[in-house]
CSV table of C-alpha atoms in Angstrom, one decimal:
chain,number,residue,atom,x,y,z
D,1098,GLU,CA,18.1,-97.8,15.3
D,1099,ASP,CA,19.6,-94.5,14.2
D,1100,VAL,CA,21.9,-92.9,11.8
D,1101,HIS,CA,25.5,-93.6,12.3
D,1102,ALA,CA,28.9,-92.7,10.9
D,1103,ILE,CA,32.0,-94.9,10.6
D,1104,VAL,CA,35.6,-93.9,10.0
D,1105,ALA,CA,38.4,-96.2,9.1
D,1106,ARG,CA,41.8,-95.5,10.8
D,1107,VAL,CA,45.1,-97.0,9.8
D,1108,THR,CA,48.0,-96.7,12.3
D,1109,ASP,CA,51.6,-97.7,11.7
D,1110,SER,CA,54.1,-98.9,14.3
D,1111,ALA,CA,55.3,-95.4,15.0
D,1112,GLY,CA,51.7,-94.2,15.9
D,1113,ILE,CA,51.2,-92.2,12.7
D,1114,TYR,CA,47.7,-92.7,11.3
D,1115,THR,CA,45.4,-91.6,8.6
D,1116,GLU,CA,41.6,-91.7,8.6
D,1117,THR,CA,39.0,-91.9,5.8
D,1118,ALA,CA,36.2,-89.5,5.5
D,1119,PRO,CA,33.1,-90.4,7.6
D,1120,VAL,CA,30.6,-92.7,5.9
D,1121,SER,CA,27.0,-92.4,7.1
D,1122,PHE,CA,24.5,-95.3,7.3
D,1123,ALA,CA,21.1,-95.9,8.9
D,1124,VAL,CA,20.0,-99.0,10.9
D,1125,GLY,CA,16.3,-99.6,11.0
D,1126,GLY,CA,15.6,-95.9,10.6
D,1127,GLN,CA,13.4,-93.9,8.3
D,1128,ARG,CA,14.5,-94.0,4.7
D,1129,GLU,CA,12.0,-91.5,3.3
D,1130,LYS,CA,9.1,-89.4,4.8
D,1131,ILE,CA,6.1,-88.4,2.6
D,1132,THR,CA,3.4,-86.2,4.0
D,1133,LEU,CA,0.0,-87.2,2.5
D,1134,ALA,CA,-2.2,-84.7,4.3
D,1135,ALA,CA,-1.2,-81.8,6.6
D,1136,ILE,CA,-2.3,-79.1,8.9
D,1137,ASP,CA,-0.7,-76.4,6.9
D,1138,ASP,CA,-1.4,-73.5,4.5
D,1139,LYS,CA,-1.6,-75.8,1.5
D,1140,THR,CA,-3.9,-78.8,2.3
D,1141,VAL,CA,-7.6,-78.0,1.7
D,1142,TRP,CA,-10.2,-79.5,3.9
D,1143,ARG,CA,-14.0,-79.5,3.3
D,1144,TYR,CA,-16.2,-79.1,6.4
D,1145,ASP,CA,-19.8,-79.3,7.6
D,1146,ARG,CA,-20.9,-77.2,10.5
D,1147,SER,CA,-24.7,-77.6,10.0
D,1148,GLY,CA,-25.3,-79.3,13.3
D,1149,GLN,CA,-27.2,-82.1,11.6
D,1150,ASP,CA,-26.8,-85.9,11.9
D,1151,LEU,CA,-24.9,-86.9,8.8
D,1152,GLY,CA,-25.1,-90.7,9.7
D,1153,THR,CA,-22.2,-92.7,8.2
D,1154,ALA,CA,-22.3,-92.0,4.5
D,1155,TRP,CA,-20.2,-88.7,4.8
D,1156,ARG,CA,-17.0,-90.7,5.6
D,1157,GLU,CA,-17.1,-92.8,2.6
D,1158,ASN,CA,-14.8,-92.1,-0.4
D,1159,ASN,CA,-17.7,-91.6,-2.9
D,1160,PHE,CA,-19.6,-89.1,-0.7
D,1161,ASP,CA,-20.2,-85.8,-2.5
D,1162,ASP,CA,-18.7,-83.0,-0.3
D,1163,SER,CA,-18.5,-80.5,-3.2
D,1164,LYS,CA,-21.1,-78.2,-1.7
D,1165,TRP,CA,-19.3,-78.1,1.7
D,1166,PRO,CA,-17.3,-74.9,2.6
D,1167,GLN,CA,-13.5,-75.4,2.4
D,1168,GLY,CA,-10.6,-74.1,4.2
D,1169,LYS,CA,-7.1,-74.7,5.4
D,1170,ALA,CA,-6.3,-75.9,8.9
D,1171,LEU,CA,-6.5,-75.1,11.6
D,1172,ILE,CA,-10.2,-74.6,11.1
D,1173,ALA,CA,-11.5,-73.4,14.5
D,1174,ASP,CA,-13.4,-71.1,16.8
D,1175,GLU,CA,-10.9,-70.3,19.4
D,1176,GLY,CA,-10.1,-67.2,21.5
D,1177,THR,CA,-6.9,-68.5,23.0
D,1178,THR,CA,-3.5,-69.3,21.6
D,1179,THR,CA,-3.4,-72.3,19.4
D,1180,VAL,CA,-0.4,-74.6,18.5
D,1181,GLU,CA,-0.9,-73.8,14.8
D,1182,PRO,CA,-2.3,-70.6,13.3
D,1183,ILE,CA,-6.1,-70.6,12.7
D,1184,ARG,CA,-6.2,-70.4,8.9
D,1185,THR,CA,-10.0,-70.8,8.6
D,1186,GLN,CA,-12.1,-69.1,11.3
D,1187,ILE,CA,-15.6,-70.7,11.8
D,1188,SER,CA,-18.3,-70.3,14.4
D,1189,ARG,CA,-19.3,-73.0,16.8
D,1190,PHE,CA,-22.9,-72.0,15.9
D,1191,ASN,CA,-24.5,-72.9,12.6
D,1192,ASP,CA,-26.2,-70.4,10.3
D,1193,ALA,CA,-29.4,-70.7,12.2
D,1194,GLY,CA,-27.7,-69.8,15.5
D,1195,ASP,CA,-27.8,-73.3,16.9
D,1196,TYR,CA,-24.8,-74.7,18.8
D,1197,VAL,CA,-23.0,-77.3,16.8
D,1198,ARG,CA,-21.8,-80.4,18.8
D,1199,THR,CA,-20.1,-82.3,15.9
D,1200,PHE,CA,-18.2,-80.9,13.0
D,1201,TYR,CA,-17.3,-83.1,10.0
D,1202,PHE,CA,-14.1,-82.6,8.0
D,1203,ARG,CA,-12.8,-84.4,4.8
D,1204,THR,CA,-9.6,-84.0,2.7
D,1205,ARG,CA,-8.4,-86.0,-0.3
D,1206,PHE,CA,-4.9,-87.0,-1.2
D,1207,ASN,CA,-3.2,-89.1,-3.7
D,1208,PHE,CA,-0.9,-92.0,-3.0
D,1209,SER,CA,1.2,-93.4,-5.7
D,1210,GLY,CA,3.7,-95.4,-3.6
D,1211,THR,CA,3.8,-99.1,-2.7
D,1212,VAL,CA,3.0,-100.5,0.7
D,1213,SER,CA,5.7,-103.1,1.5
D,1214,ALA,CA,7.5,-104.4,4.5
D,1215,GLY,CA,8.9,-101.7,6.7
D,1216,VAL,CA,6.4,-99.0,5.5
D,1217,LYS,CA,4.8,-97.0,8.3
D,1218,LEU,CA,1.7,-94.8,8.2
D,1219,GLN,CA,1.3,-92.4,11.0
D,1220,LEU,CA,-1.2,-89.8,12.1
D,1221,ARG,CA,-0.6,-86.7,14.1
D,1222,HIS,CA,-3.4,-84.2,14.8
D,1223,VAL,CA,-4.6,-81.2,16.7
D,1224,VAL,CA,-8.1,-81.7,18.2
D,1225,ASP,CA,-10.2,-79.8,20.6
D,1226,ASP,CA,-12.2,-81.7,22.2
D,1227,GLY,CA,-12.4,-85.2,20.7
D,1228,ALA,CA,-12.6,-87.0,17.3
D,1229,VAL,CA,-13.0,-90.2,15.4
D,1230,VAL,CA,-10.7,-90.4,12.3
D,1231,TYR,CA,-11.5,-92.5,9.2
D,1232,LEU,CA,-9.3,-93.5,6.2
D,1233,ASN,CA,-11.2,-94.6,3.2
D,1234,GLY,CA,-14.3,-95.2,5.3
D,1235,THR,CA,-12.5,-97.3,8.0
D,1236,GLU,CA,-12.1,-96.0,11.5
D,1237,ILE,CA,-8.4,-95.6,12.3
D,1238,GLN,CA,-8.3,-93.7,15.5
D,1239,ARG,CA,-10.4,-92.2,18.4
D,1240,PHE,CA,-9.3,-89.4,20.6
D,1241,GLY,CA,-11.4,-88.3,23.6
D,1242,ILE,CA,-14.1,-90.9,22.8
D,1243,ALA,CA,-13.9,-94.3,24.3
D,1244,ALA,CA,-13.7,-97.5,22.2
D,1245,GLY,CA,-17.0,-99.3,21.8
D,1246,VAL,CA,-19.1,-96.1,22.2
D,1247,ASP,CA,-21.7,-95.8,19.4
D,1248,VAL,CA,-21.0,-92.4,18.0
D,1249,ASP,CA,-23.5,-90.1,16.5
D,1250,PHE,CA,-23.8,-86.3,16.1
D,1251,LEU,CA,-24.8,-85.8,19.8
D,1252,THR,CA,-21.9,-87.8,21.3
D,1253,ASP,CA,-19.8,-85.7,23.7
D,1254,ALA,CA,-16.0,-86.1,23.9
D,1255,GLY,CA,-13.8,-85.8,26.9
D,1256,GLY,CA,-12.5,-82.3,27.3
D,1257,HIS,CA,-9.1,-81.7,25.7
D,1258,GLU,CA,-7.5,-78.3,24.6
D,1259,ASN,CA,-5.7,-78.0,21.3
D,1260,ALA,CA,-2.3,-79.7,21.4
D,1261,TRP,CA,-0.3,-81.8,18.9
D,1262,GLU,CA,-1.0,-85.5,19.6
D,1263,GLY,CA,0.7,-88.5,18.2
D,1264,PRO,CA,2.1,-89.9,16.1
D,1265,TYR,CA,-0.3,-92.9,16.1
D,1266,ASP,CA,0.5,-95.9,13.9
D,1267,ILE,CA,-2.1,-96.7,11.3
D,1268,PRO,CA,-2.3,-99.9,9.3
D,1269,PRO,CA,-0.7,-98.9,5.9
D,1270,ALA,CA,-2.8,-101.5,4.1
D,1271,LEU,CA,-5.7,-99.1,4.2
D,1272,LEU,CA,-4.1,-96.8,1.7
D,1273,VAL,CA,-5.2,-97.3,-1.9
D,1274,GLN,CA,-3.4,-96.4,-5.1
D,1275,GLY,CA,-4.8,-93.1,-6.3
D,1276,GLU,CA,-7.3,-91.0,-4.4
D,1277,ASN,CA,-7.7,-91.5,-0.6
D,1278,VAL,CA,-10.0,-89.8,1.7
D,1279,LEU,CA,-9.2,-88.8,5.3
D,1280,ALA,CA,-12.5,-88.0,7.2
D,1281,VAL,CA,-12.8,-86.7,10.7
D,1282,GLU,CA,-15.7,-86.0,13.0
D,1283,VAL,CA,-14.8,-83.6,15.7
D,1284,HIS,CA,-16.9,-83.6,18.8
D,1285,GLN,CA,-17.4,-81.0,21.5
D,1286,SER,CA,-17.1,-81.8,25.2
D,1287,GLY,CA,-20.8,-80.8,25.8
D,1288,GLY,CA,-23.6,-78.5,24.8
D,1289,SER,CA,-21.7,-75.3,25.8
D,1290,SER,CA,-18.0,-75.6,24.9
D,1291,SER,CA,-16.5,-72.2,24.3
D,1292,ASP,CA,-14.2,-73.3,21.5
């Protein structure tokens, strides 16, 4: 698998030859890459830092997040260097001054392609400390939280500093035509994480 180039060469009995221009072709490689949602200065994420238990309804497509604040990622409270710029600074404390153990994030994106054989859907992220990721209400990945653990707003994650992780393969059949929702609950590593 890779992109290759071929050249045809014709040589006569005297050793004189001529070559064609290179022709490129790909074997099993990527044909097209489409970014659906990104950590950048364009993609808008809505977030909740209330410190309240939002249950499970918040990750469903029809959940109304219109009253949540919004920003561009990285959305963080971090005093050290990060792998991406912090574009939206938030506090790890809610407006009442209480420490927040779980933050909730949502972004919407449109998909108008087709899911056919050979299509891959992949996820990369920057998380500090752990997260559970959902696509259209279905859990697609856990990071820093063991499989099988019942997760709520008080669940602690394994400590992990911000770093690019992935790509992780996600079942492309979870994409729907039109609007899709990527929802992420980010968990702190305990009751006193400093970022």
